[in-house]
PDB file of C-alpha atoms in Angstrom:
ATOM      1  CA  UNK Z 769     -21.159  65.998  90.920  1.00 93.00           C
ATOM      2  CA  UNK Z 770     -18.994  66.847  93.926  1.00 96.00           C
ATOM      3  CA  UNK Z 771     -15.510  67.850  92.795  1.00 97.00           C
ATOM      4  CA  UNK Z 772     -12.452  67.650  95.049  1.00 96.00           C
ATOM      5  CA  UNK Z 773      -9.923  70.030  93.496  1.00 96.00           C
ATOM      6  CA  UNK Z 774      -6.282  70.426  94.526  1.00 95.00           C
ATOM      7  CA  UNK Z 775      -4.906  73.976  94.444  1.00 94.00           C
ATOM      8  CA  UNK Z 776      -1.187  73.182  94.571  1.00 93.00           C
ATOM      9  CA  UNK Z 777       1.220  74.860  96.963  1.00 91.00           C
ATOM     10  CA  UNK Z 778       2.056  78.375  95.794  1.00 86.00           C
ATOM     11  CA  UNK Z 779      -0.545  80.902  94.749  1.00 89.00           C
ATOM     12  CA  UNK Z 780      -3.758  81.225  92.761  1.00 90.00           C
ATOM     13  CA  UNK Z 781      -2.076  80.281  89.476  1.00 93.00           C
ATOM     14  CA  UNK Z 782      -1.014  76.841  90.703  1.00 94.00           C
ATOM     15  CA  UNK Z 783      -4.445  75.390  90.022  1.00 96.00           C
ATOM     16  CA  UNK Z 784      -4.617  73.072  86.987  1.00 97.00           C
ATOM     17  CA  UNK Z 785      -6.386  74.150  83.817  1.00 97.00           C
ATOM     18  CA  UNK Z 786      -8.875  71.335  84.358  1.00 97.00           C
ATOM     19  CA  UNK Z 787      -9.531  72.446  87.933  1.00 97.00           C
ATOM     20  CA  UNK Z 788     -10.097  76.065  86.920  1.00 97.00           C
ATOM     21  CA  UNK Z 789     -12.539  75.047  84.190  1.00 97.00           C
ATOM     22  CA  UNK Z 790     -14.556  73.012  86.685  1.00 97.00           C
ATOM     23  CA  UNK Z 791     -14.642  75.848  89.246  1.00 97.00           C
ATOM     24  CA  UNK Z 792     -16.078  78.270  86.695  1.00 95.00           C
ATOM     25  CA  UNK Z 793     -18.981  75.889  86.039  1.00 95.00           C
ATOM     26  CA  UNK Z 794     -19.939  75.036  89.629  1.00 96.00           C
ATOM     27  CA  UNK Z 795     -22.952  76.360  91.471  1.00 95.00           C
ATOM     28  CA  UNK Z 796     -21.033  76.624  94.762  1.00 95.00           C
ATOM     29  CA  UNK Z 797     -17.316  76.570  95.524  1.00 95.00           C
ATOM     30  CA  UNK Z 798     -15.975  75.792  99.003  1.00 94.00           C
ATOM     31  CA  UNK Z 799     -12.425  76.509 100.160  1.00 92.00           C
ATOM     32  CA  UNK Z 800     -11.189  74.138 102.848  1.00 86.00           C
ATOM     33  CA  UNK Z 801      -9.542  76.472 105.339  1.00 74.00           C
ATOM     34  CA  UNK Z 802      -7.980  74.548 108.200  1.00 70.00           C
ATOM     35  CA  UNK Z 803      -5.357  72.004 107.058  1.00 69.00           C
ATOM     36  CA  UNK Z 804      -3.075  74.289 105.034  1.00 74.00           C
ATOM     37  CA  UNK Z 805      -2.721  77.742 103.484  1.00 74.00           C
ATOM     38  CA  UNK Z 806      -1.479  79.298 100.257  1.00 76.00           C
ATOM     39  CA  UNK Z 807       0.804  82.317 100.113  1.00 75.00           C
ATOM     40  CA  UNK Z 808      -2.200  84.383  99.009  1.00 79.00           C
ATOM     41  CA  UNK Z 809      -5.551  84.924 100.689  1.00 83.00           C
ATOM     42  CA  UNK Z 810      -9.126  84.072  99.782  1.00 87.00           C
ATOM     43  CA  UNK Z 811      -9.648  87.397  97.987  1.00 90.00           C
ATOM     44  CA  UNK Z 812      -6.763  86.745  95.571  1.00 91.00           C
ATOM     45  CA  UNK Z 813      -8.195  83.323  94.750  1.00 92.00           C
ATOM     46  CA  UNK Z 814     -11.646  84.786  94.143  1.00 93.00           C
ATOM     47  CA  UNK Z 815     -10.224  87.413  91.802  1.00 93.00           C
ATOM     48  CA  UNK Z 816      -8.268  84.872  89.756  1.00 94.00           C
ATOM     49  CA  UNK Z 817     -10.974  82.202  89.671  1.00 94.00           C
ATOM     50  CA  UNK Z 818     -13.751  84.709  89.063  1.00 93.00           C
ATOM     51  CA  UNK Z 819     -15.918  83.046  91.707  1.00 93.00           C
ATOM     52  CA  UNK Z 820     -17.040  83.654  95.267  1.00 94.00           C
ATOM     53  CA  UNK Z 821     -15.497  81.124  97.650  1.00 93.00           C
ATOM     54  CA  UNK Z 822     -17.288  79.829 100.741  1.00 91.00           C
ATOM     55  CA  UNK Z 823     -14.881  79.140 103.600  1.00 86.00           C
ATOM     56  CA  UNK Z 824     -15.219  75.615 104.961  1.00 84.00           C
ATOM     57  CA  UNK Z 825     -13.613  75.428 108.396  1.00 78.00           C
ATOM     58  CA  UNK Z 826     -13.129  72.292 110.459  1.00 73.00           C
ATOM     59  CA  UNK Z 827     -16.552  72.601 112.112  1.00 74.00           C
ATOM     60  CA  UNK Z 828     -18.343  72.784 108.773  1.00 78.00           C
ATOM     61  CA  UNK Z 829     -16.456  69.888 107.176  1.00 75.00           C
ATOM     62  CA  UNK Z 830     -16.743  67.618 110.192  1.00 73.00           C
ATOM     63  CA  UNK Z 831     -20.154  68.575 111.585  1.00 76.00           C
ATOM     64  CA  UNK Z 832     -22.088  70.265 108.781  1.00 77.00           C
ATOM     65  CA  UNK Z 833     -21.016  68.211 105.768  1.00 82.00           C
ATOM     66  CA  UNK Z 834     -24.629  67.970 104.614  1.00 86.00           C
ATOM     67  CA  UNK Z 835     -24.518  71.700 103.843  1.00 86.00           C
ATOM     68  CA  UNK Z 836     -21.611  71.090 101.432  1.00 89.00           C
ATOM     69  CA  UNK Z 837     -23.374  68.141  99.798  1.00 92.00           C
ATOM     70  CA  UNK Z 838     -26.688  69.967  99.487  1.00 91.00           C
ATOM     71  CA  UNK Z 839     -27.757  70.102  95.841  1.00 91.00           C
ATOM     72  CA  UNK Z 840     -24.646  68.297  94.569  1.00 92.00           C
ATOM     73  CA  UNK Z 841     -26.916  65.593  93.139  1.00 92.00           C
ATOM     74  CA  UNK Z 842     -28.472  68.057  90.684  1.00 93.00           C
ATOM     75  CA  UNK Z 843     -25.657  70.581  90.147  1.00 95.00           C
ATOM     76  CA  UNK Z 844     -21.858  70.744  90.391  1.00 96.00           C
ATOM     77  CA  UNK Z 845     -20.246  71.683  93.725  1.00 96.00           C
ATOM     78  CA  UNK Z 846     -16.494  72.138  94.217  1.00 96.00           C
ATOM     79  CA  UNK Z 847     -14.459  71.543  97.368  1.00 95.00           C
ATOM     80  CA  UNK Z 848     -11.021  73.168  97.077  1.00 94.00           C
ATOM     81  CA  UNK Z 849      -8.038  71.860  99.039  1.00 92.00           C
ATOM     82  CA  UNK Z 850      -4.559  73.403  99.258  1.00 90.00           C
ATOM     83  CA  UNK Z 851      -2.038  70.914  97.867  1.00 91.00           C
ATOM     84  CA  UNK Z 852      -3.707  67.678  96.800  1.00 93.00           C
ATOM     85  CA  UNK Z 853      -7.156  66.612  98.048  1.00 91.00           C
ATOM     86  CA  UNK Z 854      -5.728  63.357  99.388  1.00 87.00           C
ATOM     87  CA  UNK Z 855      -2.273  64.502 100.400  1.00 76.00           C
ATOM     88  CA  UNK Z 856      -1.353  65.218 103.990  1.00 56.00           C
ATOM     89  CA  UNK Z 857      -4.946  65.274 105.177  1.00 60.00           C
ATOM     90  CA  UNK Z 858      -7.545  63.057 103.567  1.00 62.00           C
ATOM     91  CA  UNK Z 859     -11.160  63.979 103.111  1.00 81.00           C
ATOM     92  CA  UNK Z 860     -12.399  60.425 102.929  1.00 85.00           C
ATOM     93  CA  UNK Z 861     -15.327  61.124 105.252  1.00 86.00           C
ATOM     94  CA  UNK Z 862     -16.778  63.647 102.810  1.00 89.00           C
ATOM     95  CA  UNK Z 863     -16.314  61.171  99.948  1.00 91.00           C
ATOM     96  CA  UNK Z 864     -18.134  58.447 101.871  1.00 91.00           C
ATOM     97  CA  UNK Z 865     -20.968  60.816 102.780  1.00 91.00           C
ATOM     98  CA  UNK Z 866     -21.372  61.747  99.116  1.00 93.00           C
ATOM     99  CA  UNK Z 867     -21.415  58.115  97.989  1.00 94.00           C
ATOM    100  CA  UNK Z 868     -23.941  57.186 100.687  1.00 94.00           C
ATOM    101  CA  UNK Z 869     -26.146  60.072  99.516  1.00 93.00           C
ATOM    102  CA  UNK Z 870     -25.994  58.857  95.924  1.00 94.00           C
ATOM    103  CA  UNK Z 871     -23.818  61.775  94.809  1.00 95.00           C
ATOM    104  CA  UNK Z 872     -21.082  61.189  92.273  1.00 96.00           C
ATOM    105  CA  UNK Z 873     -17.639  62.624  92.981  1.00 96.00           C
ATOM    106  CA  UNK Z 874     -14.475  63.311  91.039  1.00 96.00           C
ATOM    107  CA  UNK Z 875     -10.945  64.239  92.138  1.00 96.00           C
ATOM    108  CA  UNK Z 876      -8.674  66.682  90.285  1.00 97.00           C
ATOM    109  CA  UNK Z 877      -5.181  66.236  91.683  1.00 96.00           C
ATOM    110  CA  UNK Z 878      -2.337  68.712  92.154  1.00 95.00           C
ATOM    111  CA  UNK Z 879       1.105  68.950  93.755  1.00 93.00           C
ATOM    112  CA  UNK Z 880       1.359  68.428  97.514  1.00 93.00           C
ATOM    113  CA  UNK Z 881       4.199  68.721 100.012  1.00 93.00           C
ATOM    114  CA  UNK Z 882       4.485  64.920  99.866  1.00 93.00           C
ATOM    115  CA  UNK Z 883       6.002  65.084  96.398  1.00 93.00           C
ATOM    116  CA  UNK Z 884       7.200  68.699  96.140  1.00 95.00           C
ATOM    117  CA  UNK Z 885       9.547  68.075  99.075  1.00 96.00           C
ATOM    118  CA  UNK Z 886      11.884  66.471  96.538  1.00 96.00           C
ATOM    119  CA  UNK Z 887      13.010  70.024  95.698  1.00 96.00           C
ATOM    120  CA  UNK Z 888      15.653  69.713  98.425  1.00 97.00           C
ATOM    121  CA  UNK Z 889      17.359  66.890  96.554  1.00 97.00           C
ATOM    122  CA  UNK Z 890      16.371  63.945  98.731  1.00 98.00           C
ATOM    123  CA  UNK Z 891      14.986  61.017  96.764  1.00 97.00           C
ATOM    124  CA  UNK Z 892      11.267  60.496  97.306  1.00 97.00           C
ATOM    125  CA  UNK Z 893      11.464  56.706  97.360  1.00 96.00           C
ATOM    126  CA  UNK Z 894      13.837  56.945 100.339  1.00 97.00           C
ATOM    127  CA  UNK Z 895      11.183  58.462 102.618  1.00 98.00           C
ATOM    128  CA  UNK Z 896       9.469  56.429 105.308  1.00 97.00           C
ATOM    129  CA  UNK Z 897       6.317  57.248 107.272  1.00 96.00           C
ATOM    130  CA  UNK Z 898       5.371  60.936 107.369  1.00 96.00           C
ATOM    131  CA  UNK Z 899       4.865  62.343 110.869  1.00 96.00           C
ATOM    132  CA  UNK Z 900       3.134  65.397 112.323  1.00 94.00           C
ATOM    133  CA  UNK Z 901       4.791  67.494 115.031  1.00 96.00           C
ATOM    134  CA  UNK Z 902       2.256  69.283 117.213  1.00 94.00           C
ATOM    135  CA  UNK Z 903       2.593  72.365 119.390  1.00 93.00           C
ATOM    136  CA  UNK Z 904       3.387  71.415 122.981  1.00 92.00           C
ATOM    137  CA  UNK Z 905       1.633  73.041 125.918  1.00 86.00           C
ATOM    138  CA  UNK Z 906       2.763  73.379 129.530  1.00 85.00           C
ATOM    139  CA  UNK Z 907       1.033  70.125 130.496  1.00 88.00           C
ATOM    140  CA  UNK Z 908       0.886  68.219 127.188  1.00 88.00           C
ATOM    141  CA  UNK Z 909       4.153  67.211 125.526  1.00 93.00           C
ATOM    142  CA  UNK Z 910       3.582  64.112 123.368  1.00 91.00           C
ATOM    143  CA  UNK Z 911       6.670  62.354 122.015  1.00 93.00           C
ATOM    144  CA  UNK Z 912       5.045  59.688 119.818  1.00 91.00           C
ATOM    145  CA  UNK Z 913       6.338  61.293 116.612  1.00 94.00           C
ATOM    146  CA  UNK Z 914       9.913  60.659 117.814  1.00 96.00           C
ATOM    147  CA  UNK Z 915       9.252  56.922 117.921  1.00 95.00           C
ATOM    148  CA  UNK Z 916       8.067  57.016 114.288  1.00 96.00           C
ATOM    149  CA  UNK Z 917      11.205  58.934 113.314  1.00 97.00           C
ATOM    150  CA  UNK Z 918      13.225  56.222 115.062  1.00 97.00           C
ATOM    151  CA  UNK Z 919      11.438  53.529 113.067  1.00 97.00           C
ATOM    152  CA  UNK Z 920      12.284  55.296 109.827  1.00 98.00           C
ATOM    153  CA  UNK Z 921      15.902  55.874 110.869  1.00 97.00           C
ATOM    154  CA  UNK Z 922      16.284  52.200 111.778  1.00 96.00           C
ATOM    155  CA  UNK Z 923      15.430  51.408 108.139  1.00 96.00           C
ATOM    156  CA  UNK Z 924      17.679  54.152 106.772  1.00 95.00           C
ATOM    157  CA  UNK Z 925      14.673  56.168 105.590  1.00 97.00           C
ATOM    158  CA  UNK Z 926      14.131  59.929 105.650  1.00 98.00           C
ATOM    159  CA  UNK Z 927      11.223  61.362 107.670  1.00 98.00           C
ATOM    160  CA  UNK Z 928       9.060  64.222 106.439  1.00 98.00           C
ATOM    161  CA  UNK Z 929       7.730  66.140 109.442  1.00 97.00           C
ATOM    162  CA  UNK Z 930       4.593  68.209 108.850  1.00 95.00           C
ATOM    163  CA  UNK Z 931       4.438  71.044 111.368  1.00 95.00           C
ATOM    164  CA  UNK Z 932       1.396  72.074 113.348  1.00 92.00           C
ATOM    165  CA  UNK Z 933      -1.158  74.645 112.206  1.00 87.00           C
ATOM    166  CA  UNK Z 934      -3.574  76.270 114.637  1.00 81.00           C
ATOM    167  CA  UNK Z 935      -6.418  78.024 112.816  1.00 70.00           C
ATOM    168  CA  UNK Z 936      -9.692  79.077 114.447  1.00 63.00           C
ATOM    169  CA  UNK Z 937      -8.681  77.616 117.813  1.00 63.00           C
ATOM    170  CA  UNK Z 938     -10.363  78.624 121.072  1.00 56.00           C
ATOM    171  CA  UNK Z 939      -8.733  79.172 124.437  1.00 60.00           C
ATOM    172  CA  UNK Z 940      -9.802  76.748 127.143  1.00 59.00           C
ATOM    173  CA  UNK Z 941     -11.691  79.545 128.944  1.00 65.00           C
ATOM    174  CA  UNK Z 942     -13.650  80.583 125.847  1.00 60.00           C
ATOM    175  CA  UNK Z 943     -14.337  76.959 124.981  1.00 62.00           C
ATOM    176  CA  UNK Z 944     -15.722  76.226 128.462  1.00 66.00           C
ATOM    177  CA  UNK Z 945     -17.836  79.393 128.443  1.00 64.00           C
ATOM    178  CA  UNK Z 946     -19.191  78.656 124.967  1.00 66.00           C
ATOM    179  CA  UNK Z 947     -17.857  81.912 123.567  1.00 67.00           C
ATOM    180  CA  UNK Z 948     -17.131  81.911 119.834  1.00 66.00           C
ATOM    181  CA  UNK Z 949     -13.890  83.836 120.300  1.00 62.00           C
ATOM    182  CA  UNK Z 950     -10.881  82.476 118.467  1.00 63.00           C
ATOM    183  CA  UNK Z 951      -7.145  82.758 119.014  1.00 65.00           C
ATOM    184  CA  UNK Z 952      -4.903  84.307 116.315  1.00 71.00           C
ATOM    185  CA  UNK Z 953      -3.621  81.710 113.804  1.00 78.00           C
ATOM    186  CA  UNK Z 954      -0.326  80.037 114.692  1.00 86.00           C
ATOM    187  CA  UNK Z 955       2.013  78.152 112.375  1.00 91.00           C
ATOM    188  CA  UNK Z 956       4.885  76.080 113.763  1.00 95.00           C
ATOM    189  CA  UNK Z 957       8.347  77.006 112.493  1.00 97.00           C
ATOM    190  CA  UNK Z 958      11.251  74.682 111.777  1.00 98.00           C
ATOM    191  CA  UNK Z 959      13.071  76.229 114.757  1.00 98.00           C
ATOM    192  CA  UNK Z 960      10.174  75.420 117.114  1.00 97.00           C
ATOM    193  CA  UNK Z 961       9.958  71.844 115.857  1.00 98.00           C
ATOM    194  CA  UNK Z 962      13.711  71.394 116.262  1.00 98.00           C
ATOM    195  CA  UNK Z 963      13.598  72.751 119.818  1.00 97.00           C
ATOM    196  CA  UNK Z 964      10.952  70.190 120.766  1.00 97.00           C
ATOM    197  CA  UNK Z 965      12.960  67.380 119.181  1.00 97.00           C
ATOM    198  CA  UNK Z 966      16.098  68.477 121.027  1.00 98.00           C
ATOM    199  CA  UNK Z 967      14.172  68.298 124.298  1.00 96.00           C
ATOM    200  CA  UNK Z 968      13.007  64.783 123.463  1.00 97.00           C
ATOM    201  CA  UNK Z 969      16.572  63.747 122.592  1.00 97.00           C
ATOM    202  CA  UNK Z 970      17.728  64.971 126.012  1.00 96.00           C
ATOM    203  CA  UNK Z 971      14.825  63.204 127.755  1.00 95.00           C
ATOM    204  CA  UNK Z 972      15.627  59.903 126.047  1.00 95.00           C
ATOM    205  CA  UNK Z 973      19.337  60.321 126.792  1.00 96.00           C
ATOM    206  CA  UNK Z 974      18.571  60.788 130.501  1.00 95.00           C
ATOM    207  CA  UNK Z 975      16.415  57.652 130.398  1.00 94.00           C
ATOM    208  CA  UNK Z 976      19.391  55.683 129.087  1.00 94.00           C
ATOM    209  CA  UNK Z 977      17.852  54.926 125.690  1.00 93.00           C
ATOM    210  CA  UNK Z 978      19.848  54.323 122.544  1.00 93.00           C
ATOM    211  CA  UNK Z 979      19.210  57.507 120.598  1.00 95.00           C
ATOM    212  CA  UNK Z 980      17.600  57.502 117.153  1.00 94.00           C
ATOM    213  CA  UNK Z 981      18.811  61.037 116.459  1.00 96.00           C
ATOM    214  CA  UNK Z 982      21.216  63.451 118.121  1.00 95.00           C
ATOM    215  CA  UNK Z 983      21.944  67.137 118.057  1.00 96.00           C
ATOM    216  CA  UNK Z 984      24.230  66.503 115.048  1.00 95.00           C
ATOM    217  CA  UNK Z 985      21.731  64.571 112.902  1.00 96.00           C
ATOM    218  CA  UNK Z 986      21.452  66.232 109.497  1.00 97.00           C
ATOM    219  CA  UNK Z 987      18.041  67.786 108.879  1.00 97.00           C
ATOM    220  CA  UNK Z 988      16.450  69.941 106.204  1.00 98.00           C
ATOM    221  CA  UNK Z 989      14.147  72.868 106.894  1.00 98.00           C
ATOM    222  CA  UNK Z 990      11.758  74.022 104.176  1.00 98.00           C
ATOM    223  CA  UNK Z 991       9.422  76.998 103.997  1.00 97.00           C
ATOM    224  CA  UNK Z 992       6.750  78.041 101.499  1.00 94.00           C
ATOM    225  CA  UNK Z 993       7.557  75.182  99.115  1.00 95.00           C
ATOM    226  CA  UNK Z 994       6.284  75.995  95.637  1.00 92.00           C
ATOM    227  CA  UNK Z 995       6.231  79.758  96.171  1.00 90.00           C
ATOM    228  CA  UNK Z 996       8.582  82.288  94.571  1.00 90.00           C
ATOM    229  CA  UNK Z 997      10.235  82.918  97.937  1.00 93.00           C
ATOM    230  CA  UNK Z 998      10.661  79.243  98.818  1.00 96.00           C
ATOM    231  CA  UNK Z 999      13.426  78.704 101.400  1.00 97.00           C
ATOM    232  CA  UNK Z1000      15.504  75.594 102.099  1.00 98.00           C
ATOM    233  CA  UNK Z1001      18.242  75.126 104.684  1.00 97.00           C
ATOM    234  CA  UNK Z1002      20.198  71.967 105.503  1.00 97.00           C
ATOM    235  CA  UNK Z1003      22.218  71.449 108.650  1.00 96.00           C
ATOM    236  CA  UNK Z1004      22.319  69.745 112.018  1.00 96.00           C
ATOM    237  CA  UNK Z1005      19.272  69.491 114.262  1.00 97.00           C
ATOM    238  CA  UNK Z1006      21.035  71.939 116.583  1.00 96.00           C
ATOM    239  CA  UNK Z1007      21.358  74.447 113.733  1.00 96.00           C
ATOM    240  CA  UNK Z1008      17.707  74.008 112.791  1.00 97.00           C
ATOM    241  CA  UNK Z1009      16.721  75.224 116.268  1.00 97.00           C
ATOM    242  CA  UNK Z1010      18.159  78.667 115.513  1.00 96.00           C
ATOM    243  CA  UNK Z1011      17.321  79.033 111.822  1.00 96.00           C
ATOM    244  CA  UNK Z1012      14.885  81.639 110.532  1.00 97.00           C
ATOM    245  CA  UNK Z1013      13.117  80.618 107.332  1.00 97.00           C
ATOM    246  CA  UNK Z1014      10.531  83.395 107.379  1.00 95.00           C
ATOM    247  CA  UNK Z1015       6.759  83.059 107.124  1.00 92.00           C
ATOM    248  CA  UNK Z1016       4.624  79.900 106.926  1.00 92.00           C
ATOM    249  CA  UNK Z1017       4.203  77.141 105.995  1.00 91.00           C
ATOM    250  CA  UNK Z1018       7.238  75.217 107.281  1.00 96.00           C
ATOM    251  CA  UNK Z1019       8.156  71.538 107.161  1.00 97.00           C
ATOM    252  CA  UNK Z1020      11.251  69.617 108.217  1.00 98.00           C
ATOM    253  CA  UNK Z1021      13.045  66.451 107.167  1.00 98.00           C
ATOM    254  CA  UNK Z1022      15.095  64.176 109.426  1.00 98.00           C
ATOM    255  CA  UNK Z1023      17.513  62.414 107.099  1.00 97.00           C
ATOM    256  CA  UNK Z1024      18.212  58.685 107.067  1.00 96.00           C
ATOM    257  CA  UNK Z1025      20.889  57.072 104.892  1.00 96.00           C
ATOM    258  CA  UNK Z1026      22.084  59.504 102.234  1.00 96.00           C
ATOM    259  CA  UNK Z1027      23.224  58.714  98.697  1.00 95.00           C
ATOM    260  CA  UNK Z1028      26.236  60.800  97.547  1.00 94.00           C
ATOM    261  CA  UNK Z1029      23.995  62.630  95.043  1.00 95.00           C
ATOM    262  CA  UNK Z1030      21.647  63.559  97.898  1.00 97.00           C
ATOM    263  CA  UNK Z1031      24.604  64.907  99.862  1.00 96.00           C
ATOM    264  CA  UNK Z1032      25.736  66.970  96.873  1.00 95.00           C
ATOM    265  CA  UNK Z1033      22.235  68.435  96.587  1.00 97.00           C
ATOM    266  CA  UNK Z1034      22.038  69.243 100.310  1.00 97.00           C
ATOM    267  CA  UNK Z1035      25.312  71.155 100.021  1.00 96.00           C
ATOM    268  CA  UNK Z1036      23.453  73.625  97.786  1.00 96.00           C
ATOM    269  CA  UNK Z1037      21.373  74.563 100.840  1.00 97.00           C
ATOM    270  CA  UNK Z1038      23.937  74.409 103.661  1.00 94.00           C
ATOM    271  CA  UNK Z1039      26.870  76.312 105.077  1.00 88.00           C
ATOM    272  CA  UNK Z1040      30.442  75.015 104.717  1.00 85.00           C
ATOM    273  CA  UNK Z1041      30.374  73.342 108.140  1.00 85.00           C
ATOM    274  CA  UNK Z1042      26.717  72.312 108.308  1.00 87.00           C
ATOM    275  CA  UNK Z1043      27.144  68.758 107.010  1.00 91.00           C
ATOM    276  CA  UNK Z1044      30.339  67.969 108.911  1.00 84.00           C
ATOM    277  CA  UNK Z1045      28.461  65.389 111.010  1.00 80.00           C
ATOM    278  CA  UNK Z1046      28.075  63.068 108.014  1.00 90.00           C
ATOM    279  CA  UNK Z1047      30.021  59.809 108.040  1.00 90.00           C
ATOM    280  CA  UNK Z1048      30.413  57.376 105.177  1.00 88.00           C
ATOM    281  CA  UNK Z1049      29.284  53.827 105.750  1.00 84.00           C
ATOM    282  CA  UNK Z1050      30.086  51.285 103.075  1.00 73.00           C
ATOM    283  CA  UNK Z1051      31.034  52.579  99.636  1.00 70.00           C
ATOM    284  CA  UNK Z1052      28.064  54.761  98.773  1.00 82.00           C
ATOM    285  CA  UNK Z1053      26.029  55.780 101.812  1.00 91.00           C
ATOM    286  CA  UNK Z1054      26.345  58.604 104.335  1.00 92.00           C
ATOM    287  CA  UNK Z1055      24.768  58.725 107.792  1.00 91.00           C
ATOM    288  CA  UNK Z1056      24.601  61.306 110.559  1.00 89.00           C
TER     289      UNK Z1056
END
């Protein structure tokens, strides 16, 4: 059996009892190591689980999947994923490879950012399409995520923005020279994401477009959701560009229409002036 096991969002103890029992009985245990991170490292997981973990980076999962599947038809193999196995990043390709090889699989779910984000007080059923915000470079500045945010805002829906992670990335020079030298890990902050969005807002304004969001749109920044030092801050997009929520991982929400209870919850995480851009429309909805 090939087991896909979610680890949750905080530390080693967030694994389910069922997941931990399975890990202890597997012949090999892989830790997917490129779509997300926990607040603790591989060594802490190994100590708590009582098992050696084999790191599965992007190259292994995408190009050497047969190595993971090897022997899973006659023994149990576990593939560990931070959050939920089918949360922000799916591993459908590995499932299909297992099925095509005649290997049974089973999924043990856990919390992911897609549901834990409700900790800020916004109602989960009021979220639209989730978007990813990537690191810009000097000559590559995609804006497609803005258009998805606009689509959600047009429907009054909130947008969860998952922020870029760069793990085991090579510089262009090392890539071209075939050198296996990797850049230090980078994790996008809420402030960096907000700065990019502010630049897009200005670009669209100069192009004469009707804006989906402005500098005063109410946003929520979140860091290390599920950990003991979880941080949440609500305020305008302009304020998000100067906030410091500490270490990774960060995510950000662009709000849509807000129910009064959602506004009351956001006030728990904002300064006295941070939500001043809200306006009431109708009898029970706020917009910014």
